[in-house]
Amino acid sequence: VGDKLLVPGGRSVPACYDRATGQLVYYKLAENAKRGGGSSVAVADQLILNGGAAFDLANESYLGPIGELTTFADGRLYEFRNRELRTLDLKSSRVKAEETVDRKGEKAKVSKWSINELGKIAGIPPLTALIKAGPRLYAGTDGQVLSWSATEASKSDFKPDWQVSIEGTPHSMIAADDRLFVTTSEGRIYCFGPAGPTPAVPQMHPLPAKSIAIAYPDRERAALLPTFRDAPRYEGYAIVYGAGNGGYVRALARRDNLRIIVIEQDVASANNLRTTLRSEGIGSNRVTVIVTDPQQIELPQYLANLIVADAIPSSDVTKFISKLFSALRPFGGTACLPASVTQLDGLPNAEWKSVAETMLLVRAGPLPGSADWTHEHADASNTRVSKDQLKAPLGLLWFGGPTNDAILPRHGHGPQPQVCQGRVFIEGMDILRAMDIYTGRLLWEASLPGVGDLYDNTAHQPGANASGTNFIATPDGVYVAYKRSCVRIDPATGAKTAEFQLPMLPGEKEPPNWGYLNVFENYLVGGAEPQFNEGLRDARGENDNFASSGRLVVMDRQTGKVLWTTTAKSGFRHNGICMGGGKLFCIDRVSGPQLSRLKRRGENASNQPRLVVFDLATGKEQWSTEQDVFGTWLSYSSEQDVLVEAGRVASDTVSDEPKGMRTYHAAGGSVLWENKAFTGPAMLHHDTILMAGKACNLLTGAPRLREHPLSGEPVEWTWSRNYGCNTPMASEHLLTFRSGAAGYFDFCTDGGTGNFGGFRSSCSNNLIVAGGILTAPDYTRTCVCSYQNQTSIALVPMADVETWTSFGSQTPKQPVRRLGLNLAAPGDRKADDGTLWLEYPSVGGSSPTVAVKTVPEQPEWFRRHSSQVSGDGLNWVTASGAKGLSSLVVKLAEAGAPERKYTVRLHFLEPDDLQPGERVFGVSLQGKNVLQSIDVVKEAEGRNRSVVKEFTNVAVTDELVIDLIPNHGTKTQVSVLSGIEVQAEGW
């Protein structure tokens, strides 16, 4: 509109750019955090209409709500909202800036919208489409299309001029050529025209479908698809190289639930197959034909359950087969190759087998270095650390998957998703869902009415933060605590395979509710008589429902045979139960809300909190203690045989979660150390306990240290995050959590906290590192915040992904030894050589304080994505920078510090479309001329290419001074600089 370009922002308000220059004019994401969003953006007069809200076109200030369905013409706006269709007069509307006073007493201008309502029609059925064309309004509702005169839209009763029934739900409408075209969500197209003197007979155009014979060899070949030891059922994605005569592809499409991708180099063969498929009624939802060179196409990793390649290009057999193998799904993805193919070495977990006239290549078992996340806290020991070795940087493998409509709401704090053998399991109100982590495919949904009742609310309740999970995934069964039973579900199909019940006490008429669940080796542990106080909830939604159980029952998880039971004196806290090393550890204590209720009645708890340890096989007590037992959380390290007692501190949890941490030698119960300032839950990462913002040694409690990247001095290891209500979880190399958006910390680089992009991690942490990838099934139903993307995703290692972090505000006390200053970068980043590059100016989060002065104070900054940059330097450094600097001063030490010699590297890039000789300038360091002239575009042999200049033996006491001197005889009288790198010599 005019000189403005409005770009939809996913679930956020649109961004506005200057249409001529591309400069961002405004993007009021934070100010409109719960307003606007969606792909439909319109401008009516001085209003932006987006996502059920109106905004001021001048500055994107929020003006007021508007209907989700709107249409406008001739100075009138028609909106459908709350089952009413209103007619508004845009010509009389006004947007005025009114002065208001905020809570701090500061005055500000706020936009207000006044608009004249011309009339409304009440009692409108829920509309799904609305347009105005000529003098008429057209609308769609479930099973109907309606029309009435726009001039009559102010009447109080709803009497359309005409309406007609259709099959399905109208999705969109177009009026053109004196016709009304309507599409439906179910995939139909309707066309309506003017009524004639006699009723017209509608023309019907059904999708043609006829069965075309398939030759016997193709039918037989499809029917005899090879089976293998752990090959999956033939569903999911299949890749077929070569269309052939089309018979084999069509036979596959008829035989199995496969989504087939045909890669065909010959255009005529591809079109012949498409025509045949279309005539048989086989759509592109089943078979897609791609015309391309089979050697050039890049396939997503882990995509295919089945690959068929009848011919292997002879130019580079090894490369081609390696690409096929990369595209095979773990756990049995199979490639059918010519029998003449020679087996290749070096393909991890590859198995070869000759069957008839085919060589089978199977990707057997899991990805190397991968591991599962099978419990709420990773494993039965509550370590909250998976053994998966996934490393950053990570990029997108897939996004999409099934809708979140059936999944639990985010504030109810339902159980975390779990990953086992390539499947991710996530709970809904009435279902348990399984998805393929490598493609996002919905595998199955098991119907379990009411399974999520405990978590199905948005009251910021503790939920699984207190109760623990009600399902656990193992390779041979998913165990679900479901009312008075535990049901076992086949992980491959979702079918129920067994059901277990807890033993009844004398006098009980039915089995007790199943309140706690854990699985370890061949043991199934259930909690009977779970604490439940129906209706107990304060203003924050706090309750302690299902936080503890009165009895624990240990069973054989295959047969359900009861092995032993134990009864609590007060209640076994669910977060205080874990297993490992042949032992079951538990905390028996009354909860805070229970204790409060006792005190209100004038009573005291009759039993002291105790920690008790049982032999897992026999139930024999091995040791116990009542000595100052304070915790509600236990985790166990099988590597060190150490038990950790703590609380499960979080924003939404039971009020009695304590601070403090204590460790015991698990074999005998002797205390190793205690720290009353530490907070849990404890994440056990080998010999380290990870916790909120810090870490310590598991055996001693001593703080974990790091070498500060700027000075080299030893400092305490810390990490930070922005706002986030979920609990961090870890793997071998990554810590994942909510940090505003979805956040992570990379242990390998130790470079600070990063974000994966514009999507939200759930209130129950759904950033699961397992199976060799990071899977984030969408767990954000009921979220109204404007995170741009709301979807399930999976991430895999990608070396060229641009990553930025916030290192944190930990500032060294000693002089800087190594530093990178990245001008106009969007965040910090640690290079492979250990140099911490700090953004300047700071926009991406907290960083160590390094004083920088520039002249001018605000040069012209530029930034582009590093994929646009080439050259020998650090492309993510030179992708941004400053134009027009005359000097830059960096403080490396306090005044009076002794002189130190540094190596200084200056990073340059030419961002503009200039020719050699058009931008030339000189450089001096500490007042000494080190470059008489530099012509960046000439030295780099083109724009957007990196150039690095190194200078040694630069003497610095406290400040490094860089001067940039333009050559006045050139076309462009301004300098350009992207980054400054300094390193103390001899370090």
GROMACS .gro file of N, CA and C in nm, residues 185-235:
model
  153
  185SER      N    1  -1.302  -2.695   0.209
  185SER     CA    2  -1.188  -2.755   0.279
  185SER      C    3  -1.169  -2.900   0.241
  186GLU      N    4  -1.276  -2.965   0.192
  186GLU     CA    5  -1.269  -3.106   0.156
  186GLU      C    6  -1.215  -3.126   0.016
  187GLY      N    7  -1.194  -3.016  -0.061
  187GLY     CA    8  -1.129  -3.030  -0.190
  187GLY      C    9  -1.220  -3.019  -0.311
  188ARG      N   10  -1.341  -2.968  -0.295
  188ARG     CA   11  -1.431  -2.948  -0.408
  188ARG      C   12  -1.425  -2.803  -0.456
  189ILE      N   13  -1.465  -2.782  -0.582
  189ILE     CA   14  -1.482  -2.648  -0.637
  189ILE      C   15  -1.625  -2.638  -0.689
  190TYR      N   16  -1.694  -2.529  -0.650
  190TYR     CA   17  -1.829  -2.502  -0.696
  190TYR      C   18  -1.828  -2.372  -0.775
  191CYS      N   19  -1.914  -2.366  -0.880
  191CYS     CA   20  -1.931  -2.244  -0.958
  191CYS      C   21  -2.080  -2.213  -0.967
  192PHE      N   22  -2.118  -2.090  -0.928
  192PHE     CA   23  -2.257  -2.045  -0.933
  192PHE      C   24  -2.268  -1.931  -1.034
  193GLY      N   25  -2.377  -1.934  -1.113
  193GLY     CA   26  -2.401  -1.830  -1.212
  193GLY      C   27  -2.539  -1.770  -1.196
  194PRO      N   28  -2.575  -1.676  -1.285
  194PRO     CA   29  -2.706  -1.611  -1.273
  194PRO      C   30  -2.819  -1.709  -1.299
  195ALA      N   31  -2.927  -1.689  -1.227
  195ALA     CA   32  -3.043  -1.776  -1.244
  195ALA      C   33  -3.114  -1.745  -1.376
  196GLY      N   34  -3.155  -1.850  -1.448
  196GLY     CA   35  -3.227  -1.832  -1.573
  196GLY      C   36  -3.376  -1.852  -1.555
  197PRO      N   37  -3.452  -1.841  -1.666
  197PRO     CA   38  -3.598  -1.861  -1.657
  197PRO      C   39  -3.635  -2.002  -1.617
  198THR      N   40  -3.548  -2.097  -1.649
  198THR     CA   41  -3.573  -2.236  -1.609
  198THR      C   42  -3.455  -2.282  -1.526
  199PRO      N   43  -3.478  -2.368  -1.425
  199PRO     CA   44  -3.367  -2.416  -1.340
  199PRO      C   45  -3.258  -2.482  -1.423
  200ALA      N   46  -3.133  -2.443  -1.398
  200ALA     CA   47  -3.020  -2.501  -1.469
  200ALA      C   48  -2.981  -2.635  -1.408
  201VAL      N   49  -2.931  -2.723  -1.494
  201VAL     CA   50  -2.881  -2.852  -1.446
  201VAL      C   51  -2.731  -2.838  -1.423
  202PRO      N   52  -2.685  -2.848  -1.299
  202PRO     CA   53  -2.542  -2.828  -1.274
  202PRO      C   54  -2.457  -2.930  -1.350
  203GLN      N   55  -2.344  -2.883  -1.400
  203GLN     CA   56  -2.248  -2.972  -1.464
  203GLN      C   57  -2.160  -3.032  -1.354
  204MET      N   58  -2.145  -3.162  -1.357
  204MET     CA   59  -2.061  -3.231  -1.259
  204MET      C   60  -1.936  -3.281  -1.328
  205HIS      N   61  -1.823  -3.262  -1.265
  205HIS     CA   62  -1.695  -3.305  -1.322
  205HIS      C   63  -1.626  -3.398  -1.222
  206PRO      N   64  -1.668  -3.522  -1.215
  206PRO     CA   65  -1.606  -3.615  -1.119
  206PRO      C   66  -1.463  -3.647  -1.160
  207LEU      N   67  -1.382  -3.678  -1.061
  207LEU     CA   68  -1.243  -3.718  -1.089
  207LEU      C   69  -1.245  -3.852  -1.161
  208PRO      N   70  -1.191  -3.858  -1.281
  208PRO     CA   71  -1.194  -3.986  -1.353
  208PRO      C   72  -1.108  -4.090  -1.284
  209ALA      N   73  -1.156  -4.210  -1.283
  209ALA     CA   74  -1.080  -4.320  -1.223
  209ALA      C   75  -1.118  -4.448  -1.293
  210LYS      N   76  -1.021  -4.511  -1.353
  210LYS     CA   77  -1.045  -4.641  -1.416
  210LYS      C   78  -0.924  -4.729  -1.390
  211SER      N   79  -0.951  -4.854  -1.376
  211SER     CA   80  -0.843  -4.950  -1.347
  211SER      C   81  -0.774  -4.989  -1.477
  212ILE      N   82  -0.645  -4.972  -1.479
  212ILE     CA   83  -0.564  -5.009  -1.595
  212ILE      C   84  -0.479  -5.128  -1.556
  213ALA      N   85  -0.479  -5.227  -1.641
  213ALA     CA   86  -0.410  -5.352  -1.610
  213ALA      C   87  -0.261  -5.329  -1.588
  214ILE      N   88  -0.207  -5.403  -1.492
  214ILE     CA   89  -0.063  -5.399  -1.463
  214ILE      C   90  -0.005  -5.535  -1.500
  215ALA      N   91   0.103  -5.533  -1.571
  215ALA     CA   92   0.165  -5.658  -1.617
  215ALA      C   93   0.204  -5.744  -1.497
  216TYR      N   94   0.200  -5.876  -1.518
  216TYR     CA   95   0.226  -5.970  -1.410
  216TYR      C   96   0.362  -5.947  -1.344
  217PRO      N   97   0.470  -5.928  -1.419
  217PRO     CA   98   0.600  -5.912  -1.350
  217PRO      C   99   0.600  -5.794  -1.251
  218ASP      N  100   0.534  -5.683  -1.289
  218ASP     CA  101   0.529  -5.569  -1.197
  218ASP      C  102   0.444  -5.599  -1.074
  219ARG      N  103   0.329  -5.667  -1.095
  219ARG     CA  104   0.245  -5.704  -0.981
  219ARG      C  105   0.320  -5.799  -0.888
  220GLU      N  106   0.388  -5.897  -0.948
  220GLU     CA  107   0.459  -5.996  -0.869
  220GLU      C  108   0.573  -5.932  -0.791
  221ARG      N  109   0.645  -5.843  -0.855
  221ARG     CA  110   0.758  -5.779  -0.790
  221ARG      C  111   0.711  -5.694  -0.671
  222ALA      N  112   0.602  -5.621  -0.688
  222ALA     CA  113   0.549  -5.540  -0.579
  222ALA      C  114   0.497  -5.628  -0.465
  223ALA      N  115   0.439  -5.743  -0.501
  223ALA     CA  116   0.384  -5.833  -0.399
  223ALA      C  117   0.493  -5.902  -0.320
  224LEU      N  118   0.612  -5.912  -0.377
  224LEU     CA  119   0.722  -5.984  -0.312
  224LEU      C  120   0.828  -5.887  -0.261
  225LEU      N  121   0.782  -5.773  -0.208
  225LEU     CA  122   0.878  -5.679  -0.150
  225LEU      C  123   0.961  -5.752  -0.045
  226PRO      N  124   1.091  -5.727  -0.045
  226PRO     CA  125   1.177  -5.801   0.046
  226PRO      C  126   1.148  -5.769   0.192
  227THR      N  127   1.155  -5.869   0.274
  227THR     CA  128   1.146  -5.848   0.418
  227THR      C  129   1.284  -5.872   0.478
  228PHE      N  130   1.306  -5.811   0.595
  228PHE     CA  131   1.437  -5.823   0.658
  228PHE      C  132   1.419  -5.821   0.807
  229ARG      N  133   1.526  -5.846   0.879
  229ARG     CA  134   1.517  -5.872   1.022
  229ARG      C  135   1.440  -5.764   1.097
  230ASP      N  136   1.474  -5.637   1.077
  230ASP     CA  137   1.403  -5.532   1.148
  230ASP      C  138   1.344  -5.431   1.050
  231ALA      N  139   1.311  -5.478   0.930
  231ALA     CA  140   1.249  -5.388   0.833
  231ALA      C  141   1.110  -5.347   0.881
  232PRO      N  142   1.072  -5.221   0.859
  232PRO     CA  143   0.940  -5.175   0.901
  232PRO      C  144   0.831  -5.228   0.809
  233ARG      N  145   0.707  -5.213   0.852
  233ARG     CA  146   0.598  -5.236   0.760
  233ARG      C  147   0.612  -5.138   0.644
  234TYR      N  148   0.566  -5.177   0.528
  234TYR     CA  149   0.585  -5.089   0.414
  234TYR      C  150   0.479  -4.980   0.414
  235GLU      N  151   0.514  -4.873   0.478
  235GLU     CA  152   0.435  -4.751   0.483
  235GLU      C  153   0.534  -4.638   0.490
   0.00000   0.00000   0.00000
